[in-house]
Amino acid sequence: MSVALDADERWQIVDHERTSLADLLEGLSPEEWETATRCGDWRVRDVAAHLTVAARFTHRAVLGEFFRARGSFDRMIHDSAVREAQLPVAEIVANLRSIVGSRRLAPGTSPREPLLDILVHGQDIALALGRRRGMPLAAARDAADRVWTMRVPPRPWPLPKARLVATDIEWTRGQGQEIREPIGTLLLLLTGRPEAAQEWRTRTGPGGPGD
């Protein structure tokens, strides 16, 4: 059974998620922008800035960032976000709004990456701020399946040695001891965020929200 959304539907969700996250960010206090997240050493402003990079940077700019990071893909992602986060917060929000409707991809990524990125990093921000932010079920399933099947770019998170079963939408992957959770919880587990997964499940309830 294919669980991937079609291209138009996926981009429509990405646009909605970018818009709703920009709305959330626009109302933050200066202190909230500096809140630490569970995404490495990134603050809310670093995560938000990261979400604007792929759709705004030209391939030439990305190549420059790659050389600046001395060939490290992970360092490039980290450092480009931290530099962009130095912008005024109003400009970060404006940059996020400016990419609504954009279909530009980061080099070497598939059209499924923008959805994965906005869903997971949207949760990084919301959970750090103690906010409730839902995930559309079909979108979370598409993103979870992308993580499970990811080969290029290399998946940065090890897959759980378990059988994952979504309780709110049809999706099952893996073998071993069964983990039954809402698809949003499973997505956060798959992206190396076990504490965030538990917090998201607690905040949203046993079924999880499906906006």
PDB file of C-alpha atoms in Angstrom:
ATOM      1  CA  MET A   1       0.000   0.000   0.000  1.00  0.00           C
ATOM      2  CA  SER A   2       1.391   3.393  -0.962  1.00  0.00           C
ATOM      3  CA  VAL A   3       1.134   5.974   1.800  1.00  0.00           C
ATOM      4  CA  ALA A   4       2.794   8.867  -0.035  1.00  0.00           C
ATOM      5  CA  LEU A   5       0.667  11.914  -0.728  1.00  0.00           C
ATOM      6  CA  ASP A   6       0.532  13.217  -4.272  1.00  0.00           C
ATOM      7  CA  ALA A   7       2.752  16.203  -5.018  1.00  0.00           C
ATOM      8  CA  ASP A   8       0.037  18.858  -5.070  1.00  0.00           C
ATOM      9  CA  GLU A   9      -1.507  17.690  -1.809  1.00  0.00           C
ATOM     10  CA  ARG A  10       1.878  17.556  -0.110  1.00  0.00           C
ATOM     11  CA  TRP A  11       2.792  21.099  -1.140  1.00  0.00           C
ATOM     12  CA  GLN A  12      -0.601  22.406  -0.051  1.00  0.00           C
ATOM     13  CA  ILE A  13       0.037  21.009   3.418  1.00  0.00           C
ATOM     14  CA  VAL A  14       3.560  22.458   3.474  1.00  0.00           C
ATOM     15  CA  ASP A  15       2.141  25.889   2.605  1.00  0.00           C
ATOM     16  CA  HIS A  16      -0.487  25.594   5.348  1.00  0.00           C
ATOM     17  CA  GLU A  17       2.093  24.494   7.914  1.00  0.00           C
ATOM     18  CA  ARG A  18       4.490  27.297   6.996  1.00  0.00           C
ATOM     19  CA  THR A  19       1.705  29.858   7.292  1.00  0.00           C
ATOM     20  CA  SER A  20       0.421  28.568  10.628  1.00  0.00           C
ATOM     21  CA  LEU A  21       3.936  28.401  12.070  1.00  0.00           C
ATOM     22  CA  ALA A  22       4.615  31.979  10.929  1.00  0.00           C
ATOM     23  CA  ASP A  23       1.402  33.008  12.715  1.00  0.00           C
ATOM     24  CA  LEU A  24       2.619  31.329  15.898  1.00  0.00           C
ATOM     25  CA  LEU A  25       6.078  32.912  15.665  1.00  0.00           C
ATOM     26  CA  GLU A  26       4.679  36.356  15.031  1.00  0.00           C
ATOM     27  CA  GLY A  27       3.101  36.412  18.483  1.00  0.00           C
ATOM     28  CA  LEU A  28       6.167  35.331  20.476  1.00  0.00           C
ATOM     29  CA  SER A  29       7.824  37.446  23.122  1.00  0.00           C
ATOM     30  CA  PRO A  30      11.565  38.222  22.921  1.00  0.00           C
ATOM     31  CA  GLU A  31      12.155  35.669  25.668  1.00  0.00           C
ATOM     32  CA  GLU A  32      10.272  32.962  23.791  1.00  0.00           C
ATOM     33  CA  TRP A  33      12.419  33.465  20.704  1.00  0.00           C
ATOM     34  CA  GLU A  34      15.455  32.613  22.842  1.00  0.00           C
ATOM     35  CA  THR A  35      13.902  29.440  24.324  1.00  0.00           C
ATOM     36  CA  ALA A  36      16.076  26.345  24.021  1.00  0.00           C
ATOM     37  CA  THR A  37      14.648  23.447  22.025  1.00  0.00           C
ATOM     38  CA  ARG A  38      15.509  19.752  22.065  1.00  0.00           C
ATOM     39  CA  CYS A  39      16.946  20.100  18.570  1.00  0.00           C
ATOM     40  CA  GLY A  40      20.621  20.132  19.504  1.00  0.00           C
ATOM     41  CA  ASP A  41      21.765  23.533  20.727  1.00  0.00           C
ATOM     42  CA  TRP A  42      19.225  25.425  18.631  1.00  0.00           C
ATOM     43  CA  ARG A  43      16.899  27.976  20.151  1.00  0.00           C
ATOM     44  CA  VAL A  44      13.437  28.666  18.757  1.00  0.00           C
ATOM     45  CA  ARG A  45      14.920  31.368  16.508  1.00  0.00           C
ATOM     46  CA  ASP A  46      17.538  28.960  15.128  1.00  0.00           C
ATOM     47  CA  VAL A  47      14.932  26.326  14.253  1.00  0.00           C
ATOM     48  CA  ALA A  48      12.686  28.941  12.663  1.00  0.00           C
ATOM     49  CA  ALA A  49      15.576  30.356  10.647  1.00  0.00           C
ATOM     50  CA  HIS A  50      16.567  26.874   9.477  1.00  0.00           C
ATOM     51  CA  LEU A  51      13.106  26.336   8.038  1.00  0.00           C
ATOM     52  CA  THR A  52      13.584  29.280   5.673  1.00  0.00           C
ATOM     53  CA  VAL A  53      16.966  28.280   4.251  1.00  0.00           C
ATOM     54  CA  ALA A  54      16.281  25.465   1.767  1.00  0.00           C
ATOM     55  CA  ALA A  55      13.662  27.399  -0.185  1.00  0.00           C
ATOM     56  CA  ARG A  56      15.617  30.684  -0.219  1.00  0.00           C
ATOM     57  CA  PHE A  57      19.261  29.795  -0.812  1.00  0.00           C
ATOM     58  CA  THR A  58      20.445  29.345  -4.390  1.00  0.00           C
ATOM     59  CA  HIS A  59      22.523  26.292  -5.300  1.00  0.00           C
ATOM     60  CA  ARG A  60      25.544  28.589  -5.481  1.00  0.00           C
ATOM     61  CA  ALA A  61      24.871  29.841  -1.957  1.00  0.00           C
ATOM     62  CA  VAL A  62      24.473  26.267  -0.696  1.00  0.00           C
ATOM     63  CA  LEU A  63      27.795  25.330  -2.288  1.00  0.00           C
ATOM     64  CA  GLY A  64      29.417  28.263  -0.528  1.00  0.00           C
ATOM     65  CA  GLU A  65      27.941  27.154   2.782  1.00  0.00           C
ATOM     66  CA  PHE A  66      29.212  23.627   2.157  1.00  0.00           C
ATOM     67  CA  PHE A  67      32.765  24.841   1.590  1.00  0.00           C
ATOM     68  CA  ARG A  68      32.522  27.095   4.618  1.00  0.00           C
ATOM     69  CA  ALA A  69      31.530  24.036   6.650  1.00  0.00           C
ATOM     70  CA  ARG A  70      34.621  22.211   5.286  1.00  0.00           C
ATOM     71  CA  GLY A  71      32.571  19.524   3.604  1.00  0.00           C
ATOM     72  CA  SER A  72      30.399  18.629   6.587  1.00  0.00           C
ATOM     73  CA  PHE A  73      26.711  18.446   5.640  1.00  0.00           C
ATOM     74  CA  ASP A  74      25.618  18.494   9.300  1.00  0.00           C
ATOM     75  CA  ARG A  75      27.820  21.494  10.111  1.00  0.00           C
ATOM     76  CA  MET A  76      26.492  23.305   7.062  1.00  0.00           C
ATOM     77  CA  ILE A  77      22.902  22.835   8.213  1.00  0.00           C
ATOM     78  CA  HIS A  78      23.729  23.905  11.752  1.00  0.00           C
ATOM     79  CA  ASP A  79      25.871  26.916  10.948  1.00  0.00           C
ATOM     80  CA  SER A  80      23.647  28.313   8.188  1.00  0.00           C
ATOM     81  CA  ALA A  81      20.688  28.284  10.590  1.00  0.00           C
ATOM     82  CA  VAL A  82      22.645  29.969  13.371  1.00  0.00           C
ATOM     83  CA  ARG A  83      23.801  32.710  10.998  1.00  0.00           C
ATOM     84  CA  GLU A  84      20.290  33.259   9.629  1.00  0.00           C
ATOM     85  CA  ALA A  85      18.989  33.386  13.206  1.00  0.00           C
ATOM     86  CA  GLN A  86      20.976  36.573  13.758  1.00  0.00           C
ATOM     87  CA  LEU A  87      18.408  38.410  11.625  1.00  0.00           C
ATOM     88  CA  PRO A  88      15.703  40.422  13.405  1.00  0.00           C
ATOM     89  CA  VAL A  89      12.836  38.119  14.364  1.00  0.00           C
ATOM     90  CA  ALA A  90      10.399  40.065  12.188  1.00  0.00           C
ATOM     91  CA  GLU A  91      12.633  39.290   9.210  1.00  0.00           C
ATOM     92  CA  ILE A  92      12.756  35.579  10.099  1.00  0.00           C
ATOM     93  CA  VAL A  93       8.956  35.509  10.129  1.00  0.00           C
ATOM     94  CA  ALA A  94       8.830  37.436   6.855  1.00  0.00           C
ATOM     95  CA  ASN A  95      11.268  34.976   5.287  1.00  0.00           C
ATOM     96  CA  LEU A  96       9.074  32.064   6.366  1.00  0.00           C
ATOM     97  CA  ARG A  97       6.004  33.722   4.883  1.00  0.00           C
ATOM     98  CA  SER A  98       7.911  34.498   1.690  1.00  0.00           C
ATOM     99  CA  ILE A  99       8.452  30.807   0.917  1.00  0.00           C
ATOM    100  CA  VAL A 100       4.760  29.907   1.085  1.00  0.00           C
ATOM    101  CA  GLY A 101       4.100  28.729  -2.445  1.00  0.00           C
ATOM    102  CA  SER A 102       7.776  27.982  -3.130  1.00  0.00           C
ATOM    103  CA  ARG A 103       8.611  24.587  -4.581  1.00  0.00           C
ATOM    104  CA  ARG A 104      12.392  24.946  -4.314  1.00  0.00           C
ATOM    105  CA  LEU A 105      14.238  21.992  -2.773  1.00  0.00           C
ATOM    106  CA  ALA A 106      17.596  21.782  -1.053  1.00  0.00           C
ATOM    107  CA  PRO A 107      20.157  20.081  -3.330  1.00  0.00           C
ATOM    108  CA  GLY A 108      20.048  16.297  -3.063  1.00  0.00           C
ATOM    109  CA  THR A 109      16.683  16.141  -1.313  1.00  0.00           C
ATOM    110  CA  SER A 110      13.369  14.703  -2.457  1.00  0.00           C
ATOM    111  CA  PRO A 111      10.032  16.564  -2.658  1.00  0.00           C
ATOM    112  CA  ARG A 112       9.060  14.791   0.586  1.00  0.00           C
ATOM    113  CA  GLU A 113      11.716  16.569   2.692  1.00  0.00           C
ATOM    114  CA  PRO A 114       9.953  19.956   3.061  1.00  0.00           C
ATOM    115  CA  LEU A 115       6.937  18.271   4.640  1.00  0.00           C
ATOM    116  CA  LEU A 116       9.103  16.216   6.994  1.00  0.00           C
ATOM    117  CA  ASP A 117      11.081  19.330   7.910  1.00  0.00           C
ATOM    118  CA  ILE A 118       8.138  21.602   8.695  1.00  0.00           C
ATOM    119  CA  LEU A 119       6.219  18.963  10.658  1.00  0.00           C
ATOM    120  CA  VAL A 120       9.091  17.884  12.903  1.00  0.00           C
ATOM    121  CA  HIS A 121      10.681  21.290  13.415  1.00  0.00           C
ATOM    122  CA  GLY A 122       7.251  22.796  13.980  1.00  0.00           C
ATOM    123  CA  GLN A 123       6.970  20.408  16.920  1.00  0.00           C
ATOM    124  CA  ASP A 124      10.479  21.315  18.118  1.00  0.00           C
ATOM    125  CA  ILE A 125       9.301  24.909  18.402  1.00  0.00           C
ATOM    126  CA  ALA A 126       5.832  24.252  19.817  1.00  0.00           C
ATOM    127  CA  LEU A 127       6.972  21.774  22.465  1.00  0.00           C
ATOM    128  CA  ALA A 128       9.782  24.080  23.609  1.00  0.00           C
ATOM    129  CA  LEU A 129       7.187  26.810  24.115  1.00  0.00           C
ATOM    130  CA  GLY A 130       4.629  24.564  25.791  1.00  0.00           C
ATOM    131  CA  ARG A 131       2.203  24.993  22.889  1.00  0.00           C
ATOM    132  CA  ARG A 132      -0.165  22.477  21.319  1.00  0.00           C
ATOM    133  CA  ARG A 133       0.439  22.046  17.591  1.00  0.00           C
ATOM    134  CA  GLY A 134      -1.318  19.302  15.703  1.00  0.00           C
ATOM    135  CA  MET A 135      -0.103  17.260  12.772  1.00  0.00           C
ATOM    136  CA  PRO A 136      -2.426  16.232   9.927  1.00  0.00           C
ATOM    137  CA  LEU A 137      -2.578  12.445  10.036  1.00  0.00           C
ATOM    138  CA  ALA A 138      -1.906  11.737   6.360  1.00  0.00           C
ATOM    139  CA  ALA A 139       0.944  14.248   6.360  1.00  0.00           C
ATOM    140  CA  ALA A 140       2.549  12.725   9.462  1.00  0.00           C
ATOM    141  CA  ARG A 141       2.243   9.280   7.871  1.00  0.00           C
ATOM    142  CA  ASP A 142       3.876  10.494   4.660  1.00  0.00           C
ATOM    143  CA  ALA A 143       6.739  11.987   6.696  1.00  0.00           C
ATOM    144  CA  ALA A 144       7.155   8.872   8.848  1.00  0.00           C
ATOM    145  CA  ASP A 145       7.291   6.705   5.753  1.00  0.00           C
ATOM    146  CA  ARG A 146       9.900   9.012   4.229  1.00  0.00           C
ATOM    147  CA  VAL A 147      12.107   8.590   7.304  1.00  0.00           C
ATOM    148  CA  TRP A 148      11.661   4.813   7.178  1.00  0.00           C
ATOM    149  CA  THR A 149      12.611   4.578   3.494  1.00  0.00           C
ATOM    150  CA  MET A 150      15.245   7.328   3.452  1.00  0.00           C
ATOM    151  CA  ARG A 151      18.488   6.475   1.673  1.00  0.00           C
ATOM    152  CA  VAL A 152      19.483   9.770   0.017  1.00  0.00           C
ATOM    153  CA  PRO A 153      20.230  11.956   1.829  1.00  0.00           C
ATOM    154  CA  PRO A 154      21.417   9.435   4.430  1.00  0.00           C
ATOM    155  CA  ARG A 155      19.005   9.029   7.314  1.00  0.00           C
ATOM    156  CA  PRO A 156      20.644  10.667  10.377  1.00  0.00           C
ATOM    157  CA  TRP A 157      18.591   8.657  12.866  1.00  0.00           C
ATOM    158  CA  PRO A 158      18.807   4.886  13.511  1.00  0.00           C
ATOM    159  CA  LEU A 159      15.553   3.042  12.969  1.00  0.00           C
ATOM    160  CA  PRO A 160      13.938   1.545  16.082  1.00  0.00           C
ATOM    161  CA  LYS A 161      14.324  -2.236  16.323  1.00  0.00           C
ATOM    162  CA  ALA A 162      10.611  -2.668  16.789  1.00  0.00           C
ATOM    163  CA  ARG A 163       7.337  -3.086  14.965  1.00  0.00           C
ATOM    164  CA  LEU A 164       5.741   0.354  14.751  1.00  0.00           C
ATOM    165  CA  VAL A 165       1.954   0.447  14.529  1.00  0.00           C
ATOM    166  CA  ALA A 166       0.032   3.706  14.187  1.00  0.00           C
ATOM    167  CA  THR A 167      -3.167   3.773  16.229  1.00  0.00           C
ATOM    168  CA  ASP A 168      -4.884   6.654  14.434  1.00  0.00           C
ATOM    169  CA  ILE A 169      -4.176   5.885  10.754  1.00  0.00           C
ATOM    170  CA  GLU A 170      -3.183   2.766   8.833  1.00  0.00           C
ATOM    171  CA  TRP A 171       0.626   2.457   8.946  1.00  0.00           C
ATOM    172  CA  THR A 172       2.882  -0.376  10.108  1.00  0.00           C
ATOM    173  CA  ARG A 173       6.611  -0.843   9.650  1.00  0.00           C
ATOM    174  CA  GLY A 174       9.396  -2.926  11.152  1.00  0.00           C
ATOM    175  CA  GLN A 175       9.737  -6.111  13.144  1.00  0.00           C
ATOM    176  CA  GLY A 176      10.188  -6.934  16.816  1.00  0.00           C
ATOM    177  CA  GLN A 177       8.460  -5.750  19.933  1.00  0.00           C
ATOM    178  CA  GLU A 178       5.372  -3.773  19.019  1.00  0.00           C
ATOM    179  CA  ILE A 179       5.091  -0.056  19.695  1.00  0.00           C
ATOM    180  CA  ARG A 180       1.538   1.214  19.231  1.00  0.00           C
ATOM    181  CA  GLU A 181       1.246   4.986  19.209  1.00  0.00           C
ATOM    182  CA  PRO A 182      -0.377   7.829  17.250  1.00  0.00           C
ATOM    183  CA  ILE A 183       1.436   8.531  14.000  1.00  0.00           C
ATOM    184  CA  GLY A 184       2.713  11.872  15.301  1.00  0.00           C
ATOM    185  CA  THR A 185       4.379  10.123  18.224  1.00  0.00           C
ATOM    186  CA  LEU A 186       5.950   7.584  15.876  1.00  0.00           C
ATOM    187  CA  LEU A 187       7.260  10.348  13.613  1.00  0.00           C
ATOM    188  CA  LEU A 188       9.030  12.011  16.525  1.00  0.00           C
ATOM    189  CA  LEU A 189      10.440   8.661  17.640  1.00  0.00           C
ATOM    190  CA  LEU A 190      11.726   8.004  14.119  1.00  0.00           C
ATOM    191  CA  THR A 191      13.486  11.366  14.026  1.00  0.00           C
ATOM    192  CA  GLY A 192      15.414  10.743  17.231  1.00  0.00           C
ATOM    193  CA  ARG A 193      13.134  12.633  19.615  1.00  0.00           C
ATOM    194  CA  PRO A 194      11.888  10.099  22.226  1.00  0.00           C
ATOM    195  CA  GLU A 195      11.341  12.717  24.957  1.00  0.00           C
ATOM    196  CA  ALA A 196       9.514  14.999  22.550  1.00  0.00           C
ATOM    197  CA  ALA A 197       7.393  12.050  21.394  1.00  0.00           C
ATOM    198  CA  GLN A 198       6.245  11.371  24.947  1.00  0.00           C
ATOM    199  CA  GLU A 199       5.619  15.048  25.614  1.00  0.00           C
ATOM    200  CA  TRP A 200       3.670  15.447  22.362  1.00  0.00           C
ATOM    201  CA  ARG A 201       1.511  12.425  23.171  1.00  0.00           C
ATOM    202  CA  THR A 202       0.839  13.702  26.691  1.00  0.00           C
ATOM    203  CA  ARG A 203      -0.049  17.175  25.503  1.00  0.00           C
ATOM    204  CA  THR A 204      -2.311  16.089  22.654  1.00  0.00           C
ATOM    205  CA  GLY A 205      -4.012  13.097  24.280  1.00  0.00           C
ATOM    206  CA  PRO A 206      -4.041   9.376  23.456  1.00  0.00           C
ATOM    207  CA  GLY A 207      -5.291   9.835  19.913  1.00  0.00           C
ATOM    208  CA  GLY A 208      -3.149  12.802  18.993  1.00  0.00           C
ATOM    209  CA  PRO A 209      -4.582  15.704  16.996  1.00  0.00           C
ATOM    210  CA  GLY A 210      -5.294  15.314  13.328  1.00  0.00           C
ATOM    211  CA  ASP A 211      -5.896  18.784  11.984  1.00  0.00           C
TER     212      ASP A 211
END
